[in-house]
CSV table of C-alpha atoms and ligand atoms in Angstrom, one decimal:
chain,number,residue,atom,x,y,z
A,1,UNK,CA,0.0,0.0,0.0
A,2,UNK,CA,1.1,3.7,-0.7
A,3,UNK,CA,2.4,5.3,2.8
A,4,UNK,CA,0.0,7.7,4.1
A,5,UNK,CA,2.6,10.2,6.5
A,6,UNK,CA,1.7,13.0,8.1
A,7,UNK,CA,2.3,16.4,7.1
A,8,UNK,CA,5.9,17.1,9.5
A,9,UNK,CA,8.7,19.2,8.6
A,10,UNK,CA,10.6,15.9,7.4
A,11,UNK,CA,8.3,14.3,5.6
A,12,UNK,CA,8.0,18.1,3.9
A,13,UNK,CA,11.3,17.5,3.3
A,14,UNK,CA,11.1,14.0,2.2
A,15,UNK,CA,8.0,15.0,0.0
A,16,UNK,CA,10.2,17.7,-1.8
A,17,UNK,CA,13.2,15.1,-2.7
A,18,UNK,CA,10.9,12.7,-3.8
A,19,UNK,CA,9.4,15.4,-6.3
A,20,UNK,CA,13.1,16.7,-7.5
A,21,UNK,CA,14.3,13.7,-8.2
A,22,UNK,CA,11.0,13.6,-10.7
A,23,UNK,CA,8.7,11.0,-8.6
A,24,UNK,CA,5.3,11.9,-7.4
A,25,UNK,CA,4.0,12.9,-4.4
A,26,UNK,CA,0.0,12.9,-3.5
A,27,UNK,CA,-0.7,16.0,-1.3
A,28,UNK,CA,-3.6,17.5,0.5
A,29,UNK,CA,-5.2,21.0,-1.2
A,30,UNK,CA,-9.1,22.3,-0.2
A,31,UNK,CA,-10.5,21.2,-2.9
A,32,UNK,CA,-9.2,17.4,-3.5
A,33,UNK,CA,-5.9,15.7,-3.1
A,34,UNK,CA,-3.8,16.5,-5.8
A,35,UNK,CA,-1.2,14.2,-7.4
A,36,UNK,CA,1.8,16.1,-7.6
A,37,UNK,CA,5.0,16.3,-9.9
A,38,UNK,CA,7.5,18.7,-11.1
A,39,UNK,CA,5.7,21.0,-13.3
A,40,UNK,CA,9.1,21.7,-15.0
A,41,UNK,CA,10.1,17.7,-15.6
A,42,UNK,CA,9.0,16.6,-18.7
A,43,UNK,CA,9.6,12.7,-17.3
A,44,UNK,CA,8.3,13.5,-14.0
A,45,UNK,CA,4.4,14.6,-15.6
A,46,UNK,CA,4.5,11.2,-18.3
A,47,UNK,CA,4.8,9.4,-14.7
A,48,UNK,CA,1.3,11.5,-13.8
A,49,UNK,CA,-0.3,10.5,-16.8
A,50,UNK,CA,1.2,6.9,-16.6
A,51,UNK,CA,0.2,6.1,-12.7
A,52,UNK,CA,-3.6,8.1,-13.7
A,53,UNK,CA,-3.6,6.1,-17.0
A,54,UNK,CA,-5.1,9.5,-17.9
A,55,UNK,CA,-5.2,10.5,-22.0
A,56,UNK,CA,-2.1,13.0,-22.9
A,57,UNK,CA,-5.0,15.1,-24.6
A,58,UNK,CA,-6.1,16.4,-20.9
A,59,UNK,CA,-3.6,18.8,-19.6
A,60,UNK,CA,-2.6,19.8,-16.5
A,61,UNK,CA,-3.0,21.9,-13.6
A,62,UNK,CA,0.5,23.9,-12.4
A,63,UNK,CA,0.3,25.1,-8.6
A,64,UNK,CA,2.1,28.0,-7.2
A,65,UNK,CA,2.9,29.5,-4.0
A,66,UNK,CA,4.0,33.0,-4.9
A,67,UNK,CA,2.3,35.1,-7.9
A,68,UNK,CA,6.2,35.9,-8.6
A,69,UNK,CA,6.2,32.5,-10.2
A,70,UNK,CA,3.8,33.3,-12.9
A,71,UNK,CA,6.1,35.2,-14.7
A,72,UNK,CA,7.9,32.2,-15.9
A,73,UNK,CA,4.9,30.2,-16.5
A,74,UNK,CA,2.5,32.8,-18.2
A,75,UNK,CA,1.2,36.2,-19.6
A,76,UNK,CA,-1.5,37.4,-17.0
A,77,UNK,CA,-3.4,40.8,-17.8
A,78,UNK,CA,-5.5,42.7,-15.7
A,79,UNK,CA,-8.5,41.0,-15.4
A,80,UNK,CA,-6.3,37.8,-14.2
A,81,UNK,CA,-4.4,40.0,-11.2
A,82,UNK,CA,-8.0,41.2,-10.1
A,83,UNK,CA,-9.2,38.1,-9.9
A,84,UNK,CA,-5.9,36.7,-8.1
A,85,UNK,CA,-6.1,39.4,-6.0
A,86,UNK,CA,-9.4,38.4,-4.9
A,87,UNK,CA,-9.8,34.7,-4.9
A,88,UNK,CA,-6.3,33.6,-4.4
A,89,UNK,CA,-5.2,31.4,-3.0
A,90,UNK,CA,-8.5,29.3,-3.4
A,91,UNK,CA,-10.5,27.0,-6.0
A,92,UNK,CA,-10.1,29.1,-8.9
A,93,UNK,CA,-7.7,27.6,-11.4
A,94,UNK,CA,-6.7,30.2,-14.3
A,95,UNK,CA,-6.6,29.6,-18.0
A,96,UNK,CA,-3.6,32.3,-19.7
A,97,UNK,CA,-0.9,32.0,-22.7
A,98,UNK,CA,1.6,30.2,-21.2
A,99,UNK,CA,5.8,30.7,-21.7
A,100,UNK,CA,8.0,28.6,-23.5
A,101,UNK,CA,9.4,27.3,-20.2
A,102,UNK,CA,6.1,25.1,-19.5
A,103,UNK,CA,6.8,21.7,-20.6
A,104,UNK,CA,4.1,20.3,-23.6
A,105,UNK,CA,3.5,17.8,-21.7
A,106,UNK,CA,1.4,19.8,-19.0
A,107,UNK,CA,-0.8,21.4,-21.4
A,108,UNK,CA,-0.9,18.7,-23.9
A,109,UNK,CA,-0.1,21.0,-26.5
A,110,UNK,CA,-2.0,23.7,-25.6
A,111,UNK,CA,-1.0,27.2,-26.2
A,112,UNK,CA,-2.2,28.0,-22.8
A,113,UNK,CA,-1.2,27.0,-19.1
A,114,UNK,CA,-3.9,26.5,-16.3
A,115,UNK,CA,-2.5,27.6,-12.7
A,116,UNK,CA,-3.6,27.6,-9.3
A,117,UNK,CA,-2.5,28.5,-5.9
A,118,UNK,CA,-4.1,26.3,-3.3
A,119,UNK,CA,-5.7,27.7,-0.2
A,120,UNK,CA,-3.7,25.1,1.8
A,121,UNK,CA,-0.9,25.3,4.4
A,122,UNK,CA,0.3,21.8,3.4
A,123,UNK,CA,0.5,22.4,-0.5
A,124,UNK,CA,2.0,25.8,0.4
A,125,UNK,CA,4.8,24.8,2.5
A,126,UNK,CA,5.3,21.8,-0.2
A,127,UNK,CA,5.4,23.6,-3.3
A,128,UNK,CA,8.0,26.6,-1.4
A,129,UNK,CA,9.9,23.8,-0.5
A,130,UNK,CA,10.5,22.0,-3.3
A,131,UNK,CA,11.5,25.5,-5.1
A,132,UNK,CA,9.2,24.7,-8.3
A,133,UNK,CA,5.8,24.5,-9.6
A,134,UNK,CA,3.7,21.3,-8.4
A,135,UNK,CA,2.0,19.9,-11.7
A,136,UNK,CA,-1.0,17.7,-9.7
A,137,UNK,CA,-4.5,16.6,-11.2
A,138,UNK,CA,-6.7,15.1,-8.9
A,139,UNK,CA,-4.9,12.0,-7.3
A,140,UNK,CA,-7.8,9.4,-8.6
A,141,UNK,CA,-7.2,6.8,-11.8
A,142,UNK,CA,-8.6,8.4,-14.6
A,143,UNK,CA,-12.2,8.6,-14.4
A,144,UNK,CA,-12.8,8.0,-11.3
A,145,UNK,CA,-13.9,9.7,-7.9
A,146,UNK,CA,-11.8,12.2,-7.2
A,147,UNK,CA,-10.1,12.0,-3.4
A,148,UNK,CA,-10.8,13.9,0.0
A,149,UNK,CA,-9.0,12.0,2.3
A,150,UNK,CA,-5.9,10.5,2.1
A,151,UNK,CA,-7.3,7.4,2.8
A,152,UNK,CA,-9.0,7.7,-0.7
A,153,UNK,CA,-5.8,8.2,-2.5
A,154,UNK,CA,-4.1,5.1,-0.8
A,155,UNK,CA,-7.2,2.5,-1.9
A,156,UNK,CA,-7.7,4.0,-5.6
A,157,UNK,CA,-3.8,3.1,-6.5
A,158,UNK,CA,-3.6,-0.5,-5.4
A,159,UNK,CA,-2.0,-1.8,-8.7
A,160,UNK,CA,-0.2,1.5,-9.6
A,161,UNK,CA,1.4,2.3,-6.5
A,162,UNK,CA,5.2,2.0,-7.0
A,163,UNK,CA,4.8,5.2,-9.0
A,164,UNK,CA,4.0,7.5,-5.6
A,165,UNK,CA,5.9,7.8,-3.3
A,166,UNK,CA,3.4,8.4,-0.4
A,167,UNK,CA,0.4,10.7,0.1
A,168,UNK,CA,0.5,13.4,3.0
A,169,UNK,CA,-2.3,13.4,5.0
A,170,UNK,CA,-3.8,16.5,5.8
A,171,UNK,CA,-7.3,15.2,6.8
A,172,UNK,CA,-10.3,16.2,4.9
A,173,UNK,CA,-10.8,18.8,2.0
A,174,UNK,CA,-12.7,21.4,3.6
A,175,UNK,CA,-13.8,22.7,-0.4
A,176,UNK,CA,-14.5,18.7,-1.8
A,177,UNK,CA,-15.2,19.2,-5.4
A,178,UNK,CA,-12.5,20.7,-7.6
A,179,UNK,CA,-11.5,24.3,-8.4
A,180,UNK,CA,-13.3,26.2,-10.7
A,181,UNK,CA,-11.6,26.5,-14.1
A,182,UNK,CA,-11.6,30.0,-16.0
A,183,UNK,CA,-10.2,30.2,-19.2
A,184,UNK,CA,-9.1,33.7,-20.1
A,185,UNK,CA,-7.7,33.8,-23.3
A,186,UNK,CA,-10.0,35.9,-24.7
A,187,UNK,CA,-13.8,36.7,-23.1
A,188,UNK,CA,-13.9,34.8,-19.9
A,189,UNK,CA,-15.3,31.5,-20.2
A,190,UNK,CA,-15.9,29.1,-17.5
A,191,UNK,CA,-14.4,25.7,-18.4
A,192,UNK,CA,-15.4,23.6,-15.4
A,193,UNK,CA,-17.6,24.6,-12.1
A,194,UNK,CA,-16.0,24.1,-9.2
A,195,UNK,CA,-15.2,25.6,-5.6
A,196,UNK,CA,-15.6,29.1,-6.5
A,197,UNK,CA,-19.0,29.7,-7.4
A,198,UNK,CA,-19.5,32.0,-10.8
A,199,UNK,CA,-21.6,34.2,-9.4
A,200,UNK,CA,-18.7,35.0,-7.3
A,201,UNK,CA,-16.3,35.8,-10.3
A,202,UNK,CA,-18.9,37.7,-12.2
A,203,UNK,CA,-19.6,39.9,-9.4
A,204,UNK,CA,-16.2,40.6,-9.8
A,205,UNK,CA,-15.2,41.2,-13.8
A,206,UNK,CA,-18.6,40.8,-15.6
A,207,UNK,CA,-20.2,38.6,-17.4
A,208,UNK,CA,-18.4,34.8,-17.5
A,209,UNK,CA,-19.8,32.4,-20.6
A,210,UNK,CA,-20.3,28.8,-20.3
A,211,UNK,CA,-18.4,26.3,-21.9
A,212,UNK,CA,-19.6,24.1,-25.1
A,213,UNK,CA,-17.7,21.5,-26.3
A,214,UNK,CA,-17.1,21.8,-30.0
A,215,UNK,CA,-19.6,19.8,-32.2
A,216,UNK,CA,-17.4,19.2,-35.0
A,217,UNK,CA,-14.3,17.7,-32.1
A,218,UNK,CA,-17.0,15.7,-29.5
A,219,UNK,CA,-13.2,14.0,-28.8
A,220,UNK,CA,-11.7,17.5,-28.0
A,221,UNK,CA,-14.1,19.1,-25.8
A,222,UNK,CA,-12.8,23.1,-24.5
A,223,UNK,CA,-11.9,21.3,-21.3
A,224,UNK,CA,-10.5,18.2,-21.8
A,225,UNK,CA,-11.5,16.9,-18.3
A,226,UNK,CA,-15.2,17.8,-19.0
A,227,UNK,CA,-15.4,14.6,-20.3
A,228,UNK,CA,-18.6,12.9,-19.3
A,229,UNK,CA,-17.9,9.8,-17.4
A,230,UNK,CA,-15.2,11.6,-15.3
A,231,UNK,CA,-16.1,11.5,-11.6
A,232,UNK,CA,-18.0,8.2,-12.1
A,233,UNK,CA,-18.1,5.5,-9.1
A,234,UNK,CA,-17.7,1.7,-10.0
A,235,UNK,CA,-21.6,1.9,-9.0
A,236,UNK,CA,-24.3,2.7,-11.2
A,237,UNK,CA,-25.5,5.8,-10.1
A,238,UNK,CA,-28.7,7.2,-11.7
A,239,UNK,CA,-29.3,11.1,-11.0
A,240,UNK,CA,-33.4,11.9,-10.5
A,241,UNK,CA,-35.0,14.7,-12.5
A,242,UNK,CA,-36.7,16.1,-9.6
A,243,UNK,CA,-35.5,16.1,-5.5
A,244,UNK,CA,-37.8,14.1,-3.3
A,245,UNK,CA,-41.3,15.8,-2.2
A,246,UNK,CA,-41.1,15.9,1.8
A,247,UNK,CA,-44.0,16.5,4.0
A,248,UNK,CA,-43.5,19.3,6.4
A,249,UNK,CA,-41.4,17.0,8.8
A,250,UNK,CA,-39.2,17.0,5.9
A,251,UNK,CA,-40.4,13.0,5.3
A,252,UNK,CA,-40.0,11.8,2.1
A,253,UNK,CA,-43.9,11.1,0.3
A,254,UNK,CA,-45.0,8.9,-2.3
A,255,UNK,CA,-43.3,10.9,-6.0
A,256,UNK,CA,-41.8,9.5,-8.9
A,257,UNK,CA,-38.3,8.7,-7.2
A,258,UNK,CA,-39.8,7.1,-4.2
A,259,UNK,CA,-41.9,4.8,-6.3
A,260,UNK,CA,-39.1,3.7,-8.6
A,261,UNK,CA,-36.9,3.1,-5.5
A,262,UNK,CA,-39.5,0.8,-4.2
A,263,UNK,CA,-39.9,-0.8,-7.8
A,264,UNK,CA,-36.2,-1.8,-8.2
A,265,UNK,CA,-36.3,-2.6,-4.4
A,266,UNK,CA,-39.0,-5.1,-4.9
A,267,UNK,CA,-37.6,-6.3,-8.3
A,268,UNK,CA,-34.0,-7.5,-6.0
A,269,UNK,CA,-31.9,-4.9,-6.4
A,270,UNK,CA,-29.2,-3.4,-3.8
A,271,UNK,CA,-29.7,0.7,-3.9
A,272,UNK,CA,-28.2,3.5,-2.3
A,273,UNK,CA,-29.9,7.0,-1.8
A,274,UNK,CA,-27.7,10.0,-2.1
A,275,UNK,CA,-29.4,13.3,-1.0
A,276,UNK,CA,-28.9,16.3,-0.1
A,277,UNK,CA,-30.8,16.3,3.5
A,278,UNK,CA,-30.9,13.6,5.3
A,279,UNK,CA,-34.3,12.0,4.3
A,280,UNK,CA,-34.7,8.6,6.1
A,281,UNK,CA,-33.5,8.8,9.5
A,282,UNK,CA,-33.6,5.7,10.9
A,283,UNK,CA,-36.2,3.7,8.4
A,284,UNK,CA,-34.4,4.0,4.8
A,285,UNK,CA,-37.1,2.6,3.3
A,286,UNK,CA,-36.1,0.3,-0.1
A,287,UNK,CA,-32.4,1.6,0.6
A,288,UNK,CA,-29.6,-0.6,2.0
A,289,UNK,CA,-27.7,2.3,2.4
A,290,UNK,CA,-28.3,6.3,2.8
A,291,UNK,CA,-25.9,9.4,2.6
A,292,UNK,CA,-26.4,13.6,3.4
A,293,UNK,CA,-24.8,15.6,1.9
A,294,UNK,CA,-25.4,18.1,4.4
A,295,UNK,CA,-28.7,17.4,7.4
A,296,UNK,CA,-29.0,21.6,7.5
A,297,UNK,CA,-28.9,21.7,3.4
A,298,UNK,CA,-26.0,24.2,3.2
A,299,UNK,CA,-24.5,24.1,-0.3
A,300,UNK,CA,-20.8,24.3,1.4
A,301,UNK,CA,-21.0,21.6,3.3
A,302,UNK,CA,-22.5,19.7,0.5
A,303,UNK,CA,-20.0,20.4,-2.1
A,304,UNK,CA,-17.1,19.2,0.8
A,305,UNK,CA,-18.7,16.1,2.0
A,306,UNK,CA,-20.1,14.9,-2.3
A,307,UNK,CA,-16.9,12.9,-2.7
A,308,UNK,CA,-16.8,11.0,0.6
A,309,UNK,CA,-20.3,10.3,0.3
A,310,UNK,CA,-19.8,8.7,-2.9
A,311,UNK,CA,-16.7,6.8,-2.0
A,312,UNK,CA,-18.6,5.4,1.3
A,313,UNK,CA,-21.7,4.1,-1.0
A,314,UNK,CA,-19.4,3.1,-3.7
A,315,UNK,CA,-17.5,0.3,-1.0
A,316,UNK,CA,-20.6,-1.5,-0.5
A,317,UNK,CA,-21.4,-3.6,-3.2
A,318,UNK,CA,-25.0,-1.7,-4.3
A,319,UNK,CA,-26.2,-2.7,-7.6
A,320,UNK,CA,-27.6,1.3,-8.0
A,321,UNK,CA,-27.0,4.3,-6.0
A,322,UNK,CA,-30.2,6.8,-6.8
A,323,UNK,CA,-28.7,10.3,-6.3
A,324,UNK,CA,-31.2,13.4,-5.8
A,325,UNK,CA,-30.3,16.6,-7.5
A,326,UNK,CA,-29.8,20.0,-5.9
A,327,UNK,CA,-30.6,23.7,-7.2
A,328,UNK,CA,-28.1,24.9,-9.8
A,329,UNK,CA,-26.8,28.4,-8.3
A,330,UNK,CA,-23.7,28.7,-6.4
A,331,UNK,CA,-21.7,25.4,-5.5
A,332,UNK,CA,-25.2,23.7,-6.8
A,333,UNK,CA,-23.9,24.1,-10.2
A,334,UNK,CA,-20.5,22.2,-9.2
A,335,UNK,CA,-21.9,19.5,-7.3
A,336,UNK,CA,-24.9,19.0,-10.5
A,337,UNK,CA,-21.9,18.6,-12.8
A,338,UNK,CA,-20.3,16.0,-10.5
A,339,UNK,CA,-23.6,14.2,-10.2
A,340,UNK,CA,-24.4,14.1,-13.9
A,341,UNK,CA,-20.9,13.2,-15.0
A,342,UNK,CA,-21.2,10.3,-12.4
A,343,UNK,CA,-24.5,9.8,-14.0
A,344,UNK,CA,-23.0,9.4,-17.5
A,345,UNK,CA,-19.8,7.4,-16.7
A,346,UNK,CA,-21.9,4.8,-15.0
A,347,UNK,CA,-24.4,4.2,-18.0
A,348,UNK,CA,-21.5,3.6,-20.5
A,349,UNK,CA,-19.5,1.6,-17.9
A,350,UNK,CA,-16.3,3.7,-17.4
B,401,TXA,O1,-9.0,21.5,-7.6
B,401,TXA,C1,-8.3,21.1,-8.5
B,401,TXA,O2,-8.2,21.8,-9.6
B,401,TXA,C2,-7.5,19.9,-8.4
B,401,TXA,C3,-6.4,20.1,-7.3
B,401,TXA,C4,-5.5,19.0,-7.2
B,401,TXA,O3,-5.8,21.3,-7.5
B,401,TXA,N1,-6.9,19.5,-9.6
B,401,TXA,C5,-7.6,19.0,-10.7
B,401,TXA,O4,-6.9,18.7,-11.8
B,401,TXA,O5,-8.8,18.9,-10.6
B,401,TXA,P1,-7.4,17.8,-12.9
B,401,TXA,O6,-6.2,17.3,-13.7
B,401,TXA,O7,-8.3,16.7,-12.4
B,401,TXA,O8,-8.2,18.7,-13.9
B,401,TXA,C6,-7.5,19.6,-14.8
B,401,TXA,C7,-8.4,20.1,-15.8
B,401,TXA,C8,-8.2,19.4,-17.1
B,401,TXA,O9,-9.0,18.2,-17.2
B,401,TXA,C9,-8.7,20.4,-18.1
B,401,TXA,O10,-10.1,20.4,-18.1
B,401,TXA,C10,-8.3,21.7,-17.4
B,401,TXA,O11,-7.9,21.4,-16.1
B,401,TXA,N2,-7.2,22.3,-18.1
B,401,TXA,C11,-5.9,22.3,-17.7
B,401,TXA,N3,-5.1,23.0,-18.6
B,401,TXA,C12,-5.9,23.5,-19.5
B,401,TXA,C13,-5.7,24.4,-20.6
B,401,TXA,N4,-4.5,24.8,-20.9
B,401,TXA,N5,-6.8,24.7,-21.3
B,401,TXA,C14,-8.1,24.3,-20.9
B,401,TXA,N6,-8.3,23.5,-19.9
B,401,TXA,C15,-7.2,23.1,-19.2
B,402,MG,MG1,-9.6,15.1,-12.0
């Protein structure tokens, strides 16, 4: 099994050898744990893509500690400074023309470089440690739940584990679903919802579009990790249209979910209920298993807890885990695209 070690000046120390001498390191950040390499090694990010067995069309993510790195990564204008200025360091993950110094290899091509600086005191005192830029997408195989404990890191790399060195543990993300990825190349365009809501970035620079994938390139969507099927458990996970009417002790009635819960219940089948309030209590009903998101329906604590949730359902053998969608403003919108992508990856078996 990977060594999970906790976060000490040592192992800080260990941590940044291991990442010069171009192996990998999982590490904690707020939104997920990050698989890190040497954003400047070419051989150190094919060992990324090799341990994810993650395409070479989906780039990278290169983490900073100091905006006085940028300079050698990228061009940043003023709307990226403002916006750095604001949400930095957080879950906001900026899109801008990159240098020749970044290796291809981290933006698969791409004349631009996405970079971050992680709200976290571990990832901080790793990356100013190690003296370079931490290339790290989420520390999951390819396709798979992304990881907010270290824990989750450790049992997703079973077979690939001679590639990472260990994962530092620094307990639970306290974000849980990625950062937000905003591409500004030209008009800002939102390439992935995340941790910082949009509303949040418009309030600050105007107007943010929506990404589309490109119709004539279905292979090449705008962001390459908006893939659907990412995030997807081994489960089958099936996302209602509608949440669950409750009666005024917030009980679950008779709808269309609850009566194709009992359906599939009656017909033999295993199922797990993913919601966003805790629905059930102690009688779950036609559910072997059920998971809040948050009991007091706060979209933060939602967002931080939709991973472990996922991962906890996902260990216990369901045949179906019926998942109960959420309002689409704020974190909503990141935790909807989680669930749908989940959705997706389970129905064509990723
Ligand atoms: O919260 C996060 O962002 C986490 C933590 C570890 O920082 N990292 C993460 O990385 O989610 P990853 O590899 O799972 O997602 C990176 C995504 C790619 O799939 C792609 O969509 C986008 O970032 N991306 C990276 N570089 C890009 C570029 N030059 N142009 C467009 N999209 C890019
Ligand atoms: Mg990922």
């Amino acid at each position: 099994m990977i060594p999970v070690l906790p976060p000490t000046e040592e192992n800080l120390r260990r941590a940044a050898e291991e990442l010069a001498a171009g192996r990998l390191v999982s590490f904690p950040t707020e939104t997920v744990y990050g698989l890190g390499a040497n954003a400047l090694d070419p051989i150190a990010l094919a060992r990324i893509f090799e341990a994810k067995r993650r395409p070479f069309f989906d780039p990278l993510i290169v983490h900073i500690a100091e905006r006085s790195s940028l300079d050698a990564l990228c061009a940043r204008d003023a709307r990226a400074e403002k916006l750095m200025d604001r949400f930095w360091p957080g879950p906001l993950t900026l899109v801008l023309p990159k240098t020749g110094a970044v290796p291809e290899l981290a933006t698969s091509g791409l004349p631009t470089v996405a970079v971050r600086m992680p709200a976290h005191p571990v990832a901080l005192a790793l990356i100013r440690m190690a003296g370079f830029p931490l290339a790290a997408p989420s520390a999951n195989p390819f396709g798979r739940l992304s990881p907010t404990e270290a824990a989750h890191v450790r049992d997703q790399f079973r077979d690939t584990e001679s590639l990472i060195a260990f994962v530092l543990d620094g307990g639970p993300c306290s974000v849980g679903v990625e950062s937000t990825i905003l591409s500004l190349e030209g008009d800002p365009v939102l390439l992935r919802a995340g941790g910082l809501p949009r509303e949040e970035i418009e309030a600050l620079i105007g107007p943010v579009a929506l990404s589309t994938m490109d119709p004539e390139r279905p292979d090449r969507p705008l962001a390459p990790g908006q893939l659907p099927g990412h995030y997807a458990p081994r489960t089958r996970l099936r996302l209602l249209e509608k949440p669950l009417t409750r009666d005024a002790d917030g009980r679950p009635v008779p709808g269309s979910g609850m009566i194709f819960a009992e359906v599939m219940h009656k017909a033999g089948m295993k199922l797990g209920w993913l919601g966003l309030r805790d629905a059930f209590g102690s009688a779950p009903g036609p559910f072997a298993a059920t998971e809040a998101l948050s009991p007091s329906g706060d979209p933060r604590e939602a967002a931080a807890n939709l991973f472990a949730c996922l991962h906890r359902l996902d260990r216990l053998g369901l045949d179906l885990i019926l998942a109960e969608p959420v309002e689409e403003i704020g974190l909503g919108l990141a935790i909807m695209d989680r669930l749908r992508k989940a959705a997706a990856g389970s129905a064509v078996g990723l």
